[in-house]
Amino acid sequence: NTVAMWRIPRETFVYIPGYTLDMINTAFARAATMDYPGGSFAMMKDVFRYNFGIELDHYARVNYPGFLWIMETLGGLQLSIDCAVQDWRLKSPELDPAVEDNWEIYTLPVGRYRLRPETALWYVRSRRTTSEIDRGRRQMDVLRGMWRQIREMGLLQQADELWPVLTQVVDTDMTWTDVVPLLPLAAELDMARIARYSGSDDVHWLRTYTPDDGRQVLLPISENLLPMLEDFLTPPTANRLGRAQMRIDVIDASYYNTGLASVAADRLAWEGFAAHALEGVDEVQRKNTVIIDYTGQTKGSPLPILQQILRVDDADIIRQPDPNRTVDFRVAIGTQYNACVRSNADDDTPGDLTAEDAAADDSASAACWLQFRAGVNVRSGPGLDYTPLDMALPDDNFPVLGRSEDGGWWQVNNDGEIGWISAETTNAIALGECDDVPVVRP
């Protein structure tokens, strides 16, 4: 009664049987040009068997119109956004994409939203300010969100009626007979029993260039990738399964009213915790996220793991042992909560992580963000000649989206609006992993 997802970056450089080394996203089409025995799926099966030792049973694929149809059928997608995403998009879906003026830079901030079909497609495609690996993480978020919404809408009970329609937009070799045994699992599965695997640069994937034509590709680092695939293919450990038994309430103490409690609860679910996001806000507005521990447990406590996932210091732990408790932990999300995960292996906590492992310093796994010693101008572009948009204050916490070409300005998410802050002012402090922030142009 568990599910695991692994998303392979499209630039992964693999051996394609009967051909040579190439990116994995070329294999399906390559089979047609080679007249490969058994066709495209037979080629993919051989690619996975040869390069990863994994046997594929079935395939399903959907194109952009098919994805939009699914999103429209669901009435949009309710989803937690844990990292702000910025990219170009059409100002309106009906506009001509060939006209330059029909495009705009759009930012989707951290929070809980119901995405329109076009926005959901934009979200799973975007990588302007992120990466191919991070895009894969978002795609797995969307797949989980689709399953969750399908179940909540009662569509699993209509599966026999919907199957003929669905197969008009989804290309698959699965038959209705193949699907029926999976329906009970889909109906009864707990969200905390869904795991995701993606890997990270320089740990599981080596970013390099092909010598003949200079394409950027990802080479699998076998000594690290294969252990991750073993975790992916084997049932979860008792340690991970035990997390689902912990009762965790999450409440918004930021007063931002952007769904941060749901964002945090969904983040915890990826690590096996059955967290519940409470409605409304906490009685007290908090700057730092606080965890209240009602268990009184020390040995084997999941508290260090919760601290690592939510980035909570020891000073923000409140211990209130209660033998009559109705929940084991209560999490109050503060204004400085940093939800962002960029598919960093140290931050995507593995299922067999121990409390001792979780106690290690995780500062390198944080995304880049700015805090302030004093007020700092947020400008409309990277330079003093640009108009001030706002004033960043000491209590503010701005996610960094990019940097200017000369490195002198940070591009930030200013409450859903793009802004620029000088990287040279001593009143702005860059925290987290800022060396790999992408260069962007205004």
GROMACS .gro file of C-alpha atoms in nm:
model
  442
    1ASN     CA    1   0.000   0.000   0.000
    2THR     CA    2   0.273   0.245  -0.097
    3VAL     CA    3   0.366   0.440  -0.410
    4ALA     CA    4   0.704   0.572  -0.522
    5MET     CA    5   0.777   0.810  -0.810
    6TRP     CA    6   1.109   0.866  -0.983
    7ARG     CA    7   1.144   1.143  -1.238
    8ILE     CA    8   1.437   1.109  -1.479
    9PRO     CA    9   1.574   1.439  -1.617
   10ARG     CA   10   1.525   1.457  -1.991
   11GLU     CA   11   1.894   1.545  -2.048
   12THR     CA   12   2.009   1.218  -1.886
   13PHE     CA   13   2.278   1.076  -2.117
   14VAL     CA   14   2.223   0.702  -2.165
   15TYR     CA   15   2.307   0.424  -2.406
   16ILE     CA   16   2.028   0.375  -2.660
   17PRO     CA   17   2.030   0.014  -2.784
   18GLY     CA   18   2.119  -0.021  -3.149
   19TYR     CA   19   2.233   0.340  -3.168
   20THR     CA   20   2.477   0.520  -2.937
   21LEU     CA   21   2.481   0.747  -2.632
   22ASP     CA   22   2.211   1.015  -2.640
   23MET     CA   23   1.963   1.198  -2.419
   24ILE     CA   24   1.690   0.974  -2.281
   25ASN     CA   25   1.411   1.193  -2.418
   26THR     CA   26   1.516   1.102  -2.774
   27ALA     CA   27   1.471   0.727  -2.729
   28PHE     CA   28   1.095   0.702  -2.786
   29ALA     CA   29   1.110   0.883  -3.120
   30ARG     CA   30   1.441   0.721  -3.217
   31ALA     CA   31   1.274   0.380  -3.218
   32ALA     CA   32   1.042   0.487  -3.500
   33THR     CA   33   1.327   0.607  -3.722
   34MET     CA   34   1.522   0.285  -3.655
   35ASP     CA   35   1.221   0.058  -3.706
   36TYR     CA   36   1.311  -0.086  -3.365
   37PRO     CA   37   1.168  -0.436  -3.298
   38GLY     CA   38   0.855  -0.400  -3.085
   39GLY     CA   39   0.835  -0.023  -3.135
   40SER     CA   40   0.895   0.275  -2.910
   41PHE     CA   41   0.793   0.120  -2.580
   42ALA     CA   42   1.013  -0.182  -2.646
   43MET     CA   43   1.299   0.063  -2.695
   44MET     CA   44   1.222   0.238  -2.364
   45LYS     CA   45   1.207  -0.096  -2.183
   46ASP     CA   46   1.551  -0.184  -2.317
   47VAL     CA   47   1.689   0.161  -2.225
   48PHE     CA   48   1.575   0.126  -1.865
   49ARG     CA   49   1.688  -0.234  -1.836
   50TYR     CA   50   2.035  -0.164  -1.977
   51ASN     CA   51   2.109   0.168  -1.806
   52PHE     CA   52   1.928   0.132  -1.473
   53GLY     CA   53   1.845  -0.236  -1.428
   54ILE     CA   54   1.473  -0.156  -1.406
   55GLU     CA   55   1.200  -0.358  -1.575
   56LEU     CA   56   0.909  -0.152  -1.710
   57ASP     CA   57   0.562  -0.307  -1.721
   58HIS     CA   58   0.351  -0.038  -1.887
   59TYR     CA   59   0.359   0.314  -2.022
   60ALA     CA   60   0.119   0.608  -2.031
   61ARG     CA   61   0.183   0.943  -2.195
   62VAL     CA   62  -0.017   1.258  -2.255
   63ASN     CA   63   0.042   1.561  -2.477
   64TYR     CA   64  -0.029   1.923  -2.387
   65PRO     CA   65  -0.392   1.931  -2.513
   66GLY     CA   66  -0.459   1.608  -2.326
   67PHE     CA   67  -0.312   1.749  -2.005
   68LEU     CA   68  -0.528   2.061  -2.041
   69TRP     CA   69  -0.836   1.842  -2.091
   70ILE     CA   70  -0.761   1.655  -1.769
   71MET     CA   71  -0.713   1.984  -1.581
   72GLU     CA   72  -1.041   2.120  -1.720
   73THR     CA   73  -1.221   1.802  -1.619
   74LEU     CA   74  -1.088   1.849  -1.265
   75GLY     CA   75  -1.193   2.214  -1.261
   76GLY     CA   76  -0.833   2.328  -1.221
   77LEU     CA   77  -0.583   2.189  -0.974
   78GLN     CA   78  -0.557   2.263  -0.601
   79LEU     CA   79  -0.184   2.266  -0.529
   80SER     CA   80   0.071   2.378  -0.272
   81ILE     CA   81   0.352   2.586  -0.425
   82ASP     CA   82   0.663   2.557  -0.208
   83CYS     CA   83   0.903   2.756  -0.429
   84ALA     CA   84   0.817   3.074  -0.619
   85VAL     CA   85   0.834   3.017  -0.997
   86GLN     CA   86   0.886   3.291  -1.255
   87ASP     CA   87   0.867   3.258  -1.631
   88TRP     CA   88   0.717   3.404  -1.947
   89ARG     CA   89   0.354   3.319  -2.020
   90LEU     CA   90   0.078   3.432  -2.255
   91LYS     CA   91  -0.126   3.716  -2.106
   92SER     CA   92  -0.438   3.522  -2.206
   93PRO     CA   93  -0.468   3.166  -2.345
   94GLU     CA   94  -0.650   3.275  -2.661
   95LEU     CA   95  -0.375   3.517  -2.771
   96ASP     CA   96  -0.138   3.438  -3.058
   97PRO     CA   97   0.190   3.304  -2.913
   98ALA     CA   98   0.378   3.429  -3.221
   99VAL     CA   99   0.315   3.794  -3.120
  100GLU     CA  100   0.585   3.912  -2.879
  101ASP     CA  101   0.362   4.168  -2.704
  102ASN     CA  102   0.121   3.889  -2.601
  103TRP     CA  103   0.376   3.758  -2.349
  104GLU     CA  104   0.448   3.872  -1.994
  105ILE     CA  105   0.675   3.771  -1.706
  106TYR     CA  106   0.461   3.597  -1.446
  107THR     CA  107   0.550   3.493  -1.091
  108LEU     CA  108   0.364   3.228  -0.893
  109PRO     CA  109   0.452   3.292  -0.526
  110VAL     CA  110   0.469   3.038  -0.246
  111GLY     CA  111   0.122   2.944  -0.119
  112ARG     CA  112  -0.184   2.728  -0.178
  113TYR     CA  113  -0.375   2.790  -0.501
  114ARG     CA  114  -0.630   2.649  -0.739
  115LEU     CA  115  -0.441   2.662  -1.068
  116ARG     CA  116  -0.628   2.717  -1.392
  117PRO     CA  117  -0.553   2.452  -1.659
  118GLU     CA  118  -0.321   2.685  -1.852
  119THR     CA  119  -0.136   2.783  -1.533
  120ALA     CA  120  -0.096   2.417  -1.432
  121LEU     CA  121   0.061   2.343  -1.772
  122TRP     CA  122   0.286   2.649  -1.737
  123TYR     CA  123   0.389   2.528  -1.390
  124VAL     CA  124   0.496   2.180  -1.501
  125ARG     CA  125   0.686   2.318  -1.803
  126SER     CA  126   0.867   2.617  -1.654
  127ARG     CA  127   1.238   2.607  -1.576
  128ARG     CA  128   1.349   2.965  -1.651
  129THR     CA  129   1.441   3.039  -1.290
  130THR     CA  130   1.482   2.679  -1.171
  131SER     CA  131   1.625   2.367  -1.335
  132GLU     CA  132   1.529   2.047  -1.513
  133ILE     CA  133   1.560   1.855  -1.186
  134ASP     CA  134   1.338   2.102  -1.002
  135ARG     CA  135   1.084   2.088  -1.283
  136GLY     CA  136   1.066   1.713  -1.231
  137ARG     CA  137   0.998   1.766  -0.861
  138ARG     CA  138   0.710   2.000  -0.950
  139GLN     CA  139   0.572   1.747  -1.197
  140MET     CA  140   0.559   1.486  -0.921
  141ASP     CA  141   0.380   1.741  -0.699
  142VAL     CA  142   0.120   1.782  -0.973
  143LEU     CA  143   0.075   1.406  -1.020
  144ARG     CA  144   0.012   1.367  -0.648
  145GLY     CA  145  -0.226   1.663  -0.654
  146MET     CA  146  -0.419   1.513  -0.946
  147TRP     CA  147  -0.462   1.180  -0.765
  148ARG     CA  148  -0.573   1.361  -0.449
  149GLN     CA  149  -0.830   1.571  -0.633
  150ILE     CA  150  -0.962   1.278  -0.838
  151ARG     CA  151  -1.025   1.086  -0.516
  152GLU     CA  152  -1.186   1.382  -0.339
  153MET     CA  153  -1.420   1.439  -0.636
  154GLY     CA  154  -1.534   1.074  -0.627
  155LEU     CA  155  -1.411   1.010  -0.980
  156LEU     CA  156  -1.257   0.674  -0.886
  157GLN     CA  157  -1.610   0.542  -0.838
  158GLN     CA  158  -1.679   0.644  -1.199
  159ALA     CA  159  -1.361   0.493  -1.339
  160ASP     CA  160  -1.539   0.237  -1.557
  161GLU     CA  161  -1.737   0.516  -1.726
  162LEU     CA  162  -1.439   0.750  -1.758
  163TRP     CA  163  -1.189   0.495  -1.887
  164PRO     CA  164  -1.306   0.499  -2.254
  165VAL     CA  165  -1.295   0.881  -2.252
  166LEU     CA  166  -0.958   0.897  -2.077
  167THR     CA  167  -0.793   0.667  -2.328
  168GLN     CA  168  -0.888   0.913  -2.601
  169VAL     CA  169  -0.642   1.166  -2.456
  170VAL     CA  170  -0.389   0.937  -2.282
  171ASP     CA  171  -0.177   0.703  -2.492
  172THR     CA  172  -0.115   0.381  -2.297
  173ASP     CA  173  -0.071   0.007  -2.341
  174MET     CA  174  -0.273  -0.058  -2.023
  175THR     CA  175  -0.614  -0.219  -2.056
  176TRP     CA  176  -0.914  -0.183  -1.827
  177THR     CA  177  -0.823  -0.526  -1.688
  178ASP     CA  178  -0.481  -0.389  -1.590
  179VAL     CA  179  -0.635  -0.087  -1.418
  180VAL     CA  180  -0.906  -0.255  -1.208
  181PRO     CA  181  -0.668  -0.416  -0.950
  182LEU     CA  182  -0.509  -0.074  -0.887
  183LEU     CA  183  -0.834   0.107  -0.802
  184PRO     CA  184  -0.855  -0.009  -0.435
  185LEU     CA  185  -0.501   0.117  -0.376
  186ALA     CA  186  -0.585   0.452  -0.536
  187ALA     CA  187  -0.895   0.482  -0.318
  188GLU     CA  188  -0.734   0.384   0.014
  189LEU     CA  189  -0.380   0.519  -0.025
  190ASP     CA  190  -0.262   0.761   0.242
  191MET     CA  191  -0.080   1.067   0.106
  192ALA     CA  192   0.204   1.006   0.352
  193ARG     CA  193   0.271   0.674   0.175
  194ILE     CA  194   0.368   0.842  -0.152
  195ALA     CA  195   0.742   0.898  -0.192
  196ARG     CA  196   0.932   1.085  -0.460
  197TYR     CA  197   1.285   1.052  -0.593
  198SER     CA  198   1.467   1.286  -0.827
  199GLY     CA  199   1.829   1.321  -0.723
  200SER     CA  200   2.043   1.633  -0.744
  201ASP     CA  201   2.328   1.788  -0.939
  202ASP     CA  202   2.678   1.674  -0.842
  203VAL     CA  203   2.535   1.397  -0.624
  204HIS     CA  204   2.332   1.177  -0.859
  205TRP     CA  205   2.391   1.363  -1.187
  206LEU     CA  206   2.706   1.517  -1.334
  207ARG     CA  207   2.634   1.815  -1.560
  208THR     CA  208   2.863   1.815  -1.863
  209TYR     CA  209   2.870   1.879  -2.239
  210THR     CA  210   2.886   1.646  -2.537
  211PRO     CA  211   3.221   1.677  -2.718
  212ASP     CA  212   3.078   1.670  -3.071
  213ASP     CA  213   2.800   1.930  -3.058
  214GLY     CA  214   2.828   2.089  -2.712
  215ARG     CA  215   2.487   1.988  -2.580
  216GLN     CA  216   2.445   2.012  -2.202
  217VAL     CA  217   2.366   1.666  -2.062
  218LEU     CA  218   2.347   1.488  -1.727
  219LEU     CA  219   2.564   1.181  -1.670
  220PRO     CA  220   2.439   0.938  -1.403
  221ILE     CA  221   2.682   0.908  -1.109
  222SER     CA  222   2.632   0.535  -1.059
  223GLU     CA  223   2.779   0.501  -0.709
  224ASN     CA  224   2.517   0.745  -0.578
  225LEU     CA  225   2.229   0.690  -0.820
  226LEU     CA  226   2.205   0.312  -0.780
  227PRO     CA  227   2.152   0.323  -0.400
  228MET     CA  228   1.877   0.579  -0.457
  229LEU     CA  229   1.714   0.348  -0.711
  230GLU     CA  230   1.732   0.061  -0.462
  231ASP     CA  231   1.537   0.278  -0.216
  232PHE     CA  232   1.293   0.366  -0.494
  233LEU     CA  233   1.228   0.001  -0.582
  234THR     CA  234   1.209  -0.149  -0.234
  235PRO     CA  235   0.927  -0.109   0.022
  236PRO     CA  236   0.970   0.177   0.269
  237THR     CA  237   1.151   0.111   0.594
  238ALA     CA  238   0.970   0.066   0.924
  239ASN     CA  239   1.117   0.400   1.027
  240ARG     CA  240   0.937   0.581   0.744
  241LEU     CA  241   0.613   0.387   0.785
  242GLY     CA  242   0.614   0.474   1.155
  243ARG     CA  243   0.605   0.844   1.075
  244ALA     CA  244   0.250   0.814   0.941
  245GLN     CA  245   0.135   0.717   1.292
  246MET     CA  246   0.242   1.052   1.436
  247ARG     CA  247  -0.041   1.306   1.467
  248ILE     CA  248   0.072   1.650   1.354
  249ASP     CA  249  -0.136   1.967   1.331
  250VAL     CA  250  -0.001   2.260   1.128
  251ILE     CA  251  -0.137   2.614   1.165
  252ASP     CA  252  -0.051   2.944   0.999
  253ALA     CA  253   0.111   3.186   1.244
  254SER     CA  254   0.242   3.414   0.968
  255TYR     CA  255  -0.096   3.585   0.913
  256TYR     CA  256  -0.010   3.603   0.542
  257ASN     CA  257  -0.326   3.404   0.463
  258THR     CA  258  -0.158   3.236   0.166
  259GLY     CA  259  -0.202   2.874   0.272
  260LEU     CA  260   0.141   2.823   0.430
  261ALA     CA  261  -0.002   2.564   0.670
  262SER     CA  262  -0.109   2.351   0.372
  263VAL     CA  263   0.229   2.406   0.204
  264ALA     CA  264   0.409   2.279   0.515
  265ALA     CA  265   0.169   1.986   0.566
  266ASP     CA  266   0.213   1.875   0.205
  267ARG     CA  267   0.590   1.904   0.242
  268LEU     CA  268   0.579   1.681   0.550
  269ALA     CA  269   0.367   1.428   0.362
  270TRP     CA  270   0.649   1.377   0.110
  271GLU     CA  271   0.861   1.260   0.404
  272GLY     CA  272   0.598   1.017   0.534
  273PHE     CA  273   0.426   1.234   0.798
  274ALA     CA  274   0.045   1.248   0.808
  275ALA     CA  275   0.018   1.619   0.890
  276HIS     CA  276  -0.312   1.807   0.904
  277ALA     CA  277  -0.337   2.173   0.802
  278LEU     CA  278  -0.575   2.362   1.032
  279GLU     CA  279  -0.811   2.632   0.909
  280GLY     CA  280  -0.757   2.993   1.012
  281VAL     CA  281  -0.455   3.138   1.188
  282ASP     CA  282  -0.284   3.090   1.523
  283GLU     CA  283  -0.362   3.307   1.824
  284VAL     CA  284  -0.013   3.457   1.811
  285GLN     CA  285   0.167   3.587   1.504
  286ARG     CA  286   0.519   3.445   1.493
  287LYS     CA  287   0.837   3.538   1.313
  288ASN     CA  288   1.001   3.197   1.351
  289THR     CA  289   0.830   2.865   1.293
  290VAL     CA  290   0.769   2.685   1.623
  291ILE     CA  291   0.719   2.313   1.695
  292ILE     CA  292   0.531   2.216   2.011
  293ASP     CA  293   0.619   1.862   2.122
  294TYR     CA  294   0.348   1.695   2.334
  295THR     CA  295   0.506   1.347   2.332
  296GLY     CA  296   0.778   1.384   2.595
  297GLN     CA  297   0.970   1.131   2.387
  298THR     CA  298   1.349   1.159   2.358
  299LYS     CA  299   1.493   0.833   2.225
  300GLY     CA  300   1.377   0.769   1.869
  301SER     CA  301   1.175   1.089   1.855
  302PRO     CA  302   1.098   1.219   1.503
  303LEU     CA  303   1.146   1.575   1.630
  304PRO     CA  304   1.497   1.621   1.480
  305ILE     CA  305   1.363   1.510   1.142
  306LEU     CA  306   1.072   1.756   1.166
  307GLN     CA  307   1.323   2.027   1.253
  308GLN     CA  308   1.533   1.949   0.947
  309ILE     CA  309   1.239   1.942   0.707
  310LEU     CA  310   1.084   2.263   0.843
  311ARG     CA  311   1.420   2.431   0.921
  312VAL     CA  312   1.342   2.493   1.287
  313ASP     CA  313   1.619   2.569   1.539
  314ASP     CA  314   1.636   2.416   1.888
  315ALA     CA  315   1.546   2.756   2.035
  316ASP     CA  316   1.204   2.732   1.866
  317ILE     CA  317   1.108   2.395   2.016
  318ILE     CA  318   0.850   2.400   2.297
  319ARG     CA  319   0.819   2.078   2.498
  320GLN     CA  320   0.485   2.025   2.672
  321PRO     CA  321   0.449   1.650   2.750
  322ASP     CA  322   0.081   1.558   2.773
  323PRO     CA  323  -0.036   1.199   2.838
  324ASN     CA  324  -0.390   1.302   2.733
  325ARG     CA  325  -0.283   1.464   2.407
  326THR     CA  326  -0.496   1.444   2.093
  327VAL     CA  327  -0.200   1.535   1.870
  328ASP     CA  328   0.170   1.455   1.902
  329PHE     CA  329   0.308   1.777   1.754
  330ARG     CA  330   0.172   2.119   1.668
  331VAL     CA  331   0.358   2.331   1.413
  332ALA     CA  332   0.301   2.708   1.397
  333ILE     CA  333   0.434   2.844   1.068
  334GLY     CA  334   0.606   3.182   1.111
  335THR     CA  335   0.668   3.470   0.872
  336GLN     CA  336   1.023   3.353   0.801
  337TYR     CA  337   0.924   3.000   0.704
  338ASN     CA  338   1.129   2.896   0.401
  339ALA     CA  339   0.933   2.628   0.217
  340CYS     CA  340   1.153   2.609  -0.089
  341VAL     CA  341   1.314   2.280  -0.188
  342ARG     CA  342   1.518   2.274  -0.506
  343SER     CA  343   1.559   1.894  -0.522
  344ASN     CA  344   1.869   1.909  -0.306
  345ALA     CA  345   1.954   1.559  -0.185
  346ASP     CA  346   2.035   1.686   0.165
  347ASP     CA  347   1.693   1.845   0.194
  348ASP     CA  348   1.478   1.579   0.028
  349THR     CA  349   1.503   1.361   0.337
  350PRO     CA  350   1.552   0.990   0.248
  351GLY     CA  351   1.312   0.739   0.396
  352ASP     CA  352   1.571   0.573   0.623
  353LEU     CA  353   1.709   0.894   0.774
  354THR     CA  354   1.771   0.860   1.146
  355ALA     CA  355   1.730   1.125   1.412
  356GLU     CA  356   2.109   1.147   1.434
  357ASP     CA  357   2.136   1.213   1.061
  358ALA     CA  358   1.870   1.481   1.084
  359ALA     CA  359   2.058   1.666   1.354
  360ALA     CA  360   2.334   1.754   1.105
  361ASP     CA  361   2.361   2.112   0.982
  362ASP     CA  362   2.132   2.164   0.681
  363SER     CA  363   2.222   2.523   0.605
  364ALA     CA  364   2.368   2.427   0.267
  365SER     CA  365   2.035   2.281   0.155
  366ALA     CA  366   1.839   2.604   0.185
  367ALA     CA  367   1.744   2.809  -0.117
  368CYS     CA  368   1.878   3.164  -0.143
  369TRP     CA  369   1.686   3.441   0.029
  370LEU     CA  370   1.745   3.789   0.167
  371GLN     CA  371   1.703   3.927   0.517
  372PHE     CA  372   1.764   4.288   0.618
  373ARG     CA  373   1.939   4.483   0.893
  374ALA     CA  374   1.752   4.803   0.798
  375GLY     CA  375   1.518   4.934   0.531
  376VAL     CA  376   1.633   4.869   0.172
  377ASN     CA  377   1.474   4.994  -0.151
  378VAL     CA  378   1.318   4.735  -0.382
  379ARG     CA  379   1.349   4.870  -0.738
  380SER     CA  380   1.180   4.786  -1.067
  381GLY     CA  381   1.513   4.699  -1.231
  382PRO     CA  382   1.881   4.633  -1.155
  383GLY     CA  383   2.009   4.987  -1.109
  384LEU     CA  384   1.965   5.306  -0.909
  385ASP     CA  385   1.791   5.470  -1.206
  386TYR     CA  386   1.498   5.231  -1.174
  387THR     CA  387   1.187   5.334  -0.981
  388PRO     CA  388   1.157   5.221  -0.616
  389LEU     CA  389   0.864   4.981  -0.578
  390ASP     CA  390   0.873   4.911  -0.208
  391MET     CA  391   1.085   4.916   0.105
  392ALA     CA  392   1.221   4.587   0.241
  393LEU     CA  393   1.212   4.591   0.622
  394PRO     CA  394   1.406   4.394   0.887
  395ASP     CA  395   1.115   4.154   0.940
  396ASP     CA  396   1.092   4.072   0.567
  397ASN     CA  397   1.222   3.753   0.408
  398PHE     CA  398   1.255   3.773   0.027
  399PRO     CA  399   1.319   3.463  -0.190
  400VAL     CA  400   1.590   3.530  -0.450
  401LEU     CA  401   1.487   3.442  -0.806
  402GLY     CA  402   1.800   3.549  -0.993
  403ARG     CA  403   2.087   3.795  -1.019
  404SER     CA  404   2.199   4.058  -1.269
  405GLU     CA  405   2.471   3.983  -1.523
  406ASP     CA  406   2.724   4.194  -1.334
  407GLY     CA  407   2.631   4.028  -1.003
  408GLY     CA  408   2.547   4.363  -0.843
  409TRP     CA  409   2.172   4.310  -0.802
  410TRP     CA  410   1.943   4.036  -0.669
  411GLN     CA  411   1.610   3.971  -0.839
  412VAL     CA  412   1.351   3.894  -0.570
  413ASN     CA  413   0.988   3.798  -0.528
  414ASN     CA  414   0.837   4.109  -0.369
  415ASP     CA  415   0.498   3.976  -0.254
  416GLY     CA  416   0.417   3.841  -0.600
  417GLU     CA  417   0.586   4.128  -0.789
  418ILE     CA  418   0.933   4.114  -0.941
  419GLY     CA  419   1.179   4.352  -0.776
  420TRP     CA  420   1.553   4.416  -0.759
  421ILE     CA  421   1.770   4.474  -0.452
  422SER     CA  422   2.133   4.585  -0.454
  423ALA     CA  423   2.376   4.306  -0.370
  424GLU     CA  424   2.627   4.565  -0.252
  425THR     CA  425   2.430   4.721   0.032
  426THR     CA  426   2.542   4.603   0.375
  427ASN     CA  427   2.181   4.613   0.498
  428ALA     CA  428   2.080   4.313   0.283
  429ILE     CA  429   2.205   3.971   0.394
  430ALA     CA  430   2.203   3.682   0.146
  431LEU     CA  431   2.134   3.351   0.321
  432GLY     CA  432   2.122   2.992   0.203
  433GLU     CA  433   2.259   2.849  -0.122
  434CYS     CA  434   2.322   3.157  -0.337
  435ASP     CA  435   2.622   3.056  -0.553
  436ASP     CA  436   2.404   2.888  -0.816
  437VAL     CA  437   2.140   3.160  -0.847
  438PRO     CA  438   2.073   3.199  -1.224
  439VAL     CA  439   2.157   3.514  -1.419
  440VAL     CA  440   1.842   3.689  -1.545
  441ARG     CA  441   1.789   3.996  -1.758
  442PRO     CA  442   1.524   4.261  -1.680
   0.00000   0.00000   0.00000
